[in-house]
PDB file of C-alpha atoms in Angstrom:
ATOM      1  CA  UNK A 127     -55.907  67.801-127.285  1.00 46.00           C
ATOM      2  CA  UNK A 128     -53.483  64.891-127.776  1.00 53.00           C
ATOM      3  CA  UNK A 129     -53.379  62.340-125.015  1.00 63.00           C
ATOM      4  CA  UNK A 130     -49.999  60.652-124.782  1.00 75.00           C
ATOM      5  CA  UNK A 131     -50.033  56.849-124.779  1.00 87.00           C
ATOM      6  CA  UNK A 132     -48.376  55.242-121.790  1.00 94.00           C
ATOM      7  CA  UNK A 133     -46.175  52.140-121.884  1.00 97.00           C
ATOM      8  CA  UNK A 134     -48.209  49.642-119.900  1.00 97.00           C
ATOM      9  CA  UNK A 135     -46.686  46.781-117.915  1.00 97.00           C
ATOM     10  CA  UNK A 136     -48.540  44.133-115.967  1.00 97.00           C
ATOM     11  CA  UNK A 137     -46.590  41.932-113.541  1.00 96.00           C
ATOM     12  CA  UNK A 138     -48.303  38.755-112.354  1.00 94.00           C
ATOM     13  CA  UNK A 139     -47.345  36.009-109.952  1.00 92.00           C
ATOM     14  CA  UNK A 140     -48.353  34.486-106.659  1.00 88.00           C
ATOM     15  CA  UNK A 141     -47.795  35.590-103.091  1.00 85.00           C
ATOM     16  CA  UNK A 142     -44.187  35.197-101.990  1.00 83.00           C
ATOM     17  CA  UNK A 143     -42.610  35.565-105.439  1.00 89.00           C
ATOM     18  CA  UNK A 144     -41.672  39.228-105.052  1.00 89.00           C
ATOM     19  CA  UNK A 145     -44.166  40.695-107.490  1.00 90.00           C
ATOM     20  CA  UNK A 146     -44.653  43.868-105.455  1.00 91.00           C
ATOM     21  CA  UNK A 147     -40.911  44.414-105.078  1.00 94.00           C
ATOM     22  CA  UNK A 148     -40.544  44.110-108.851  1.00 95.00           C
ATOM     23  CA  UNK A 149     -43.207  46.755-109.416  1.00 94.00           C
ATOM     24  CA  UNK A 150     -41.446  49.003-106.898  1.00 95.00           C
ATOM     25  CA  UNK A 151     -38.217  48.613-108.881  1.00 97.00           C
ATOM     26  CA  UNK A 152     -40.009  49.761-112.024  1.00 96.00           C
ATOM     27  CA  UNK A 153     -41.544  52.718-110.220  1.00 95.00           C
ATOM     28  CA  UNK A 154     -38.206  53.709-108.730  1.00 97.00           C
ATOM     29  CA  UNK A 155     -36.515  53.536-112.147  1.00 97.00           C
ATOM     30  CA  UNK A 156     -39.192  55.844-113.542  1.00 97.00           C
ATOM     31  CA  UNK A 157     -38.547  58.355-110.769  1.00 96.00           C
ATOM     32  CA  UNK A 158     -34.803  58.214-111.436  1.00 97.00           C
ATOM     33  CA  UNK A 159     -35.523  59.106-115.064  1.00 97.00           C
ATOM     34  CA  UNK A 160     -38.162  61.665-114.045  1.00 96.00           C
ATOM     35  CA  UNK A 161     -40.828  59.856-116.006  1.00 95.00           C
ATOM     36  CA  UNK A 162     -44.431  59.983-114.782  1.00 94.00           C
ATOM     37  CA  UNK A 163     -45.646  56.628-113.532  1.00 95.00           C
ATOM     38  CA  UNK A 164     -48.877  55.269-112.104  1.00 93.00           C
ATOM     39  CA  UNK A 165     -49.425  51.896-110.485  1.00 90.00           C
ATOM     40  CA  UNK A 166     -52.003  49.705-108.810  1.00 88.00           C
ATOM     41  CA  UNK A 167     -51.799  46.304-107.160  1.00 83.00           C
ATOM     42  CA  UNK A 168     -54.198  43.514-106.362  1.00 78.00           C
ATOM     43  CA  UNK A 169     -53.010  40.918-103.927  1.00 67.00           C
ATOM     44  CA  UNK A 170     -54.298  38.630-101.250  1.00 59.00           C
ATOM     45  CA  UNK A 171     -52.395  40.201 -98.363  1.00 50.00           C
ATOM     46  CA  UNK A 172     -51.288  37.312 -96.109  1.00 45.00           C
ATOM     47  CA  UNK A 173     -52.505  34.737 -98.612  1.00 56.00           C
ATOM     48  CA  UNK A 174     -49.175  33.203 -99.543  1.00 60.00           C
ATOM     49  CA  UNK A 175     -49.655  31.481-102.855  1.00 65.00           C
ATOM     50  CA  UNK A 176     -52.566  33.711-103.858  1.00 79.00           C
ATOM     51  CA  UNK A 177     -52.669  35.522-107.161  1.00 83.00           C
ATOM     52  CA  UNK A 178     -50.904  38.900-107.282  1.00 88.00           C
ATOM     53  CA  UNK A 179     -51.062  41.439-110.106  1.00 91.00           C
ATOM     54  CA  UNK A 180     -49.425  44.819-110.474  1.00 94.00           C
ATOM     55  CA  UNK A 181     -50.292  47.409-113.094  1.00 96.00           C
ATOM     56  CA  UNK A 182     -47.602  49.957-113.985  1.00 96.00           C
ATOM     57  CA  UNK A 183     -48.220  52.701-116.531  1.00 97.00           C
ATOM     58  CA  UNK A 184     -45.127  54.599-117.630  1.00 96.00           C
ATOM     59  CA  UNK A 185     -45.955  58.022-119.019  1.00 92.00           C
ATOM     60  CA  UNK A 186     -49.386  58.882-120.324  1.00 82.00           C
ATOM     61  CA  UNK A 187     -52.217  60.734-118.658  1.00 82.00           C
ATOM     62  CA  UNK A 188     -54.760  58.061-117.807  1.00 85.00           C
ATOM     63  CA  UNK A 189     -55.396  56.257-114.509  1.00 87.00           C
ATOM     64  CA  UNK A 190     -53.368  53.361-113.073  1.00 90.00           C
ATOM     65  CA  UNK A 191     -55.460  50.394-114.238  1.00 93.00           C
ATOM     66  CA  UNK A 192     -54.557  48.823-117.576  1.00 95.00           C
ATOM     67  CA  UNK A 193     -57.581  47.783-119.667  1.00 95.00           C
ATOM     68  CA  UNK A 194     -57.543  44.190-121.007  1.00 96.00           C
ATOM     69  CA  UNK A 195     -56.035  43.870-124.461  1.00 97.00           C
ATOM     70  CA  UNK A 196     -53.805  46.926-124.193  1.00 96.00           C
ATOM     71  CA  UNK A 197     -50.688  46.026-122.132  1.00 97.00           C
ATOM     72  CA  UNK A 198     -47.365  46.398-123.926  1.00 97.00           C
ATOM     73  CA  UNK A 199     -45.504  43.968-121.682  1.00 97.00           C
ATOM     74  CA  UNK A 200     -46.528  41.168-119.332  1.00 98.00           C
ATOM     75  CA  UNK A 201     -43.957  39.876-116.847  1.00 98.00           C
ATOM     76  CA  UNK A 202     -45.096  36.537-115.455  1.00 97.00           C
ATOM     77  CA  UNK A 203     -43.397  34.981-112.430  1.00 95.00           C
ATOM     78  CA  UNK A 204     -45.334  31.754-112.998  1.00 93.00           C
ATOM     79  CA  UNK A 205     -46.557  30.038-116.168  1.00 94.00           C
ATOM     80  CA  UNK A 206     -50.136  29.571-114.996  1.00 92.00           C
ATOM     81  CA  UNK A 207     -50.447  33.165-113.852  1.00 92.00           C
ATOM     82  CA  UNK A 208     -49.051  34.341-117.190  1.00 95.00           C
ATOM     83  CA  UNK A 209     -51.709  32.312-118.986  1.00 94.00           C
ATOM     84  CA  UNK A 210     -54.419  33.579-116.652  1.00 92.00           C
ATOM     85  CA  UNK A 211     -53.600  37.226-117.413  1.00 95.00           C
ATOM     86  CA  UNK A 212     -52.570  36.843-121.079  1.00 96.00           C
ATOM     87  CA  UNK A 213     -55.757  38.582-122.212  1.00 96.00           C
ATOM     88  CA  UNK A 214     -54.323  41.850-120.886  1.00 97.00           C
ATOM     89  CA  UNK A 215     -51.683  41.928-123.654  1.00 97.00           C
ATOM     90  CA  UNK A 216     -52.276  43.840-126.848  1.00 96.00           C
ATOM     91  CA  UNK A 217     -51.767  41.694-129.979  1.00 93.00           C
ATOM     92  CA  UNK A 218     -48.230  43.029-130.513  1.00 93.00           C
ATOM     93  CA  UNK A 219     -47.318  42.887-126.826  1.00 96.00           C
ATOM     94  CA  UNK A 220     -44.458  40.861-125.371  1.00 96.00           C
ATOM     95  CA  UNK A 221     -44.605  38.293-122.585  1.00 97.00           C
ATOM     96  CA  UNK A 222     -41.541  37.539-120.404  1.00 97.00           C
ATOM     97  CA  UNK A 223     -42.299  34.493-118.266  1.00 97.00           C
ATOM     98  CA  UNK A 224     -40.514  32.438-115.636  1.00 97.00           C
ATOM     99  CA  UNK A 225     -40.523  28.797-116.767  1.00 95.00           C
ATOM    100  CA  UNK A 226     -41.938  27.675-113.449  1.00 91.00           C
ATOM    101  CA  UNK A 227     -45.318  26.188-112.646  1.00 89.00           C
ATOM    102  CA  UNK A 228     -46.882  26.311-109.206  1.00 84.00           C
ATOM    103  CA  UNK A 229     -50.043  24.220-109.084  1.00 78.00           C
ATOM    104  CA  UNK A 230     -52.799  26.040-107.137  1.00 71.00           C
ATOM    105  CA  UNK A 231     -54.040  24.441-103.932  1.00 70.00           C
ATOM    106  CA  UNK A 232     -57.555  24.372-105.395  1.00 66.00           C
ATOM    107  CA  UNK A 233     -56.363  21.933-108.080  1.00 68.00           C
ATOM    108  CA  UNK A 234     -54.984  19.569-105.452  1.00 69.00           C
ATOM    109  CA  UNK A 235     -58.158  19.863-103.367  1.00 72.00           C
ATOM    110  CA  UNK A 236     -60.343  19.124-106.381  1.00 72.00           C
ATOM    111  CA  UNK A 237     -58.333  16.005-107.117  1.00 76.00           C
ATOM    112  CA  UNK A 238     -57.956  16.985-110.750  1.00 79.00           C
ATOM    113  CA  UNK A 239     -54.723  16.302-112.637  1.00 81.00           C
ATOM    114  CA  UNK A 240     -52.521  19.419-112.669  1.00 83.00           C
ATOM    115  CA  UNK A 241     -51.380  20.823-116.013  1.00 86.00           C
ATOM    116  CA  UNK A 242     -47.821  20.173-117.113  1.00 90.00           C
ATOM    117  CA  UNK A 243     -45.278  22.804-118.068  1.00 91.00           C
ATOM    118  CA  UNK A 244     -45.501  21.592-121.659  1.00 92.00           C
ATOM    119  CA  UNK A 245     -49.279  22.001-121.725  1.00 92.00           C
ATOM    120  CA  UNK A 246     -49.116  25.555-120.417  1.00 91.00           C
ATOM    121  CA  UNK A 247     -46.327  26.457-122.834  1.00 91.00           C
ATOM    122  CA  UNK A 248     -48.471  25.126-125.683  1.00 92.00           C
ATOM    123  CA  UNK A 249     -51.318  27.315-124.457  1.00 92.00           C
ATOM    124  CA  UNK A 250     -49.003  30.323-124.742  1.00 93.00           C
ATOM    125  CA  UNK A 251     -48.011  29.583-128.336  1.00 90.00           C
ATOM    126  CA  UNK A 252     -48.912  32.487-130.567  1.00 90.00           C
ATOM    127  CA  UNK A 253     -47.764  35.084-128.065  1.00 93.00           C
ATOM    128  CA  UNK A 254     -44.478  36.921-128.495  1.00 95.00           C
ATOM    129  CA  UNK A 255     -42.957  34.926-125.669  1.00 95.00           C
ATOM    130  CA  UNK A 256     -39.631  34.987-123.815  1.00 96.00           C
ATOM    131  CA  UNK A 257     -39.242  32.060-121.411  1.00 96.00           C
ATOM    132  CA  UNK A 258     -36.636  32.336-118.651  1.00 97.00           C
ATOM    133  CA  UNK A 259     -35.448  29.665-116.206  1.00 97.00           C
ATOM    134  CA  UNK A 260     -35.343  32.193-113.380  1.00 97.00           C
ATOM    135  CA  UNK A 261     -34.990  29.628-110.609  1.00 96.00           C
ATOM    136  CA  UNK A 262     -31.779  28.147-112.015  1.00 97.00           C
ATOM    137  CA  UNK A 263     -30.310  31.602-112.628  1.00 98.00           C
ATOM    138  CA  UNK A 264     -31.261  32.802-109.151  1.00 98.00           C
ATOM    139  CA  UNK A 265     -29.548  29.781-107.599  1.00 98.00           C
ATOM    140  CA  UNK A 266     -26.515  30.532-109.756  1.00 98.00           C
ATOM    141  CA  UNK A 267     -26.573  34.119-108.463  1.00 98.00           C
ATOM    142  CA  UNK A 268     -26.501  32.870-104.885  1.00 97.00           C
ATOM    143  CA  UNK A 269     -30.124  32.836-103.711  1.00 97.00           C
ATOM    144  CA  UNK A 270     -33.357  31.329-105.105  1.00 96.00           C
ATOM    145  CA  UNK A 271     -35.131  34.320-103.570  1.00 96.00           C
ATOM    146  CA  UNK A 272     -33.777  36.551-106.349  1.00 97.00           C
ATOM    147  CA  UNK A 273     -35.946  35.060-109.110  1.00 97.00           C
ATOM    148  CA  UNK A 274     -37.948  38.291-109.299  1.00 96.00           C
ATOM    149  CA  UNK A 275     -34.780  40.290-109.945  1.00 97.00           C
ATOM    150  CA  UNK A 276     -33.683  37.760-112.590  1.00 98.00           C
ATOM    151  CA  UNK A 277     -37.006  38.396-114.306  1.00 97.00           C
ATOM    152  CA  UNK A 278     -36.525  42.152-114.167  1.00 97.00           C
ATOM    153  CA  UNK A 279     -33.117  41.753-115.780  1.00 97.00           C
ATOM    154  CA  UNK A 280     -34.635  39.646-118.573  1.00 97.00           C
ATOM    155  CA  UNK A 281     -37.506  42.092-119.068  1.00 97.00           C
ATOM    156  CA  UNK A 282     -35.138  45.079-119.186  1.00 96.00           C
ATOM    157  CA  UNK A 283     -34.718  44.560-122.951  1.00 95.00           C
ATOM    158  CA  UNK A 284     -38.385  45.431-123.505  1.00 96.00           C
ATOM    159  CA  UNK A 285     -38.823  48.392-121.169  1.00 96.00           C
ATOM    160  CA  UNK A 286     -38.594  52.084-122.115  1.00 96.00           C
ATOM    161  CA  UNK A 287     -36.148  52.561-119.240  1.00 96.00           C
ATOM    162  CA  UNK A 288     -32.361  52.618-119.251  1.00 96.00           C
ATOM    163  CA  UNK A 289     -30.216  49.778-118.004  1.00 96.00           C
ATOM    164  CA  UNK A 290     -28.465  52.033-115.490  1.00 96.00           C
ATOM    165  CA  UNK A 291     -31.766  53.308-114.074  1.00 97.00           C
ATOM    166  CA  UNK A 292     -33.183  49.824-113.656  1.00 97.00           C
ATOM    167  CA  UNK A 293     -30.070  48.501-112.004  1.00 96.00           C
ATOM    168  CA  UNK A 294     -29.817  51.495-109.666  1.00 97.00           C
ATOM    169  CA  UNK A 295     -33.510  51.182-108.799  1.00 97.00           C
ATOM    170  CA  UNK A 296     -33.003  47.521-107.975  1.00 97.00           C
ATOM    171  CA  UNK A 297     -30.107  48.363-105.672  1.00 96.00           C
ATOM    172  CA  UNK A 298     -32.277  50.941-103.884  1.00 97.00           C
ATOM    173  CA  UNK A 299     -35.221  48.573-103.397  1.00 96.00           C
ATOM    174  CA  UNK A 300     -33.607  45.334-102.195  1.00 96.00           C
ATOM    175  CA  UNK A 301     -32.256  44.881 -98.633  1.00 95.00           C
ATOM    176  CA  UNK A 302     -28.739  46.329 -98.362  1.00 96.00           C
ATOM    177  CA  UNK A 303     -27.167  43.026 -97.344  1.00 96.00           C
ATOM    178  CA  UNK A 304     -28.465  41.355-100.518  1.00 97.00           C
ATOM    179  CA  UNK A 305     -27.374  43.957-103.080  1.00 97.00           C
ATOM    180  CA  UNK A 306     -24.400  42.001-104.443  1.00 97.00           C
ATOM    181  CA  UNK A 307     -26.449  38.822-104.876  1.00 98.00           C
ATOM    182  CA  UNK A 308     -29.229  40.756-106.569  1.00 98.00           C
ATOM    183  CA  UNK A 309     -26.782  42.478-108.915  1.00 97.00           C
ATOM    184  CA  UNK A 310     -25.606  39.036-110.048  1.00 98.00           C
ATOM    185  CA  UNK A 311     -29.233  37.937-110.459  1.00 98.00           C
ATOM    186  CA  UNK A 312     -30.102  41.036-112.475  1.00 98.00           C
ATOM    187  CA  UNK A 313     -27.118  40.575-114.795  1.00 97.00           C
ATOM    188  CA  UNK A 314     -27.801  36.865-115.309  1.00 97.00           C
ATOM    189  CA  UNK A 315     -31.404  37.674-116.140  1.00 97.00           C
ATOM    190  CA  UNK A 316     -30.336  40.406-118.524  1.00 96.00           C
ATOM    191  CA  UNK A 317     -28.012  37.973-120.319  1.00 96.00           C
ATOM    192  CA  UNK A 318     -30.844  35.420-120.555  1.00 95.00           C
ATOM    193  CA  UNK A 319     -33.227  38.002-121.966  1.00 94.00           C
ATOM    194  CA  UNK A 320     -30.790  39.278-124.589  1.00 91.00           C
ATOM    195  CA  UNK A 321     -31.588  36.469-127.022  1.00 86.00           C
ATOM    196  CA  UNK A 322     -35.283  37.289-126.678  1.00 87.00           C
ATOM    197  CA  UNK A 323     -34.555  40.974-127.204  1.00 79.00           C
ATOM    198  CA  UNK A 324     -32.710  40.136-130.428  1.00 82.00           C
ATOM    199  CA  UNK A 325     -35.420  37.737-131.575  1.00 83.00           C
ATOM    200  CA  UNK A 326     -38.547  39.682-130.613  1.00 83.00           C
ATOM    201  CA  UNK A 327     -38.339  42.964-132.458  1.00 69.00           C
ATOM    202  CA  UNK A 328     -40.590  45.901-131.516  1.00 57.00           C
ATOM    203  CA  UNK A 329     -43.846  46.309-133.445  1.00 55.00           C
TER     204      UNK A 329
END
């Protein structure tokens, strides 16, 4: 019996960055295309700033949790979180990461010097990496709260889902009064990710 391989996506960030909404957009897009999807989330509930991870498996027959070293795509809403979960990627996997660094409270409390953006980027060298300035693009779209949707637009080049499905899913998942702003954010993110899509070819 042949067991079909799923396309595995892990989305990581911290509380308040919209990680769960992003995973819901992916799930909704799968339903629109009638593709089987499984997902699981780990998050610190009311712990704003705590680590959040979502596993999404598109297609396939196995359970919702992605084993380390096998994810096809990692979408990181924060540089440090992307580095923390990088071991989930398979060697040929792609990483789409927001070029933002939020220093954990524990670092401040310990009195240790926080890492710089440059240091974390150096730690990610060797990965098939697409860096996106999601904050600037979200502000350009009309709201800094749309950084998660910017990231979904950028990541759309690496997903086995159609542009129309992803955009429609986004419109269904965000609050109705913010649809126009989120459409702009999605399109700006998609434009930003195009260069990565051209540069990082599938393996």
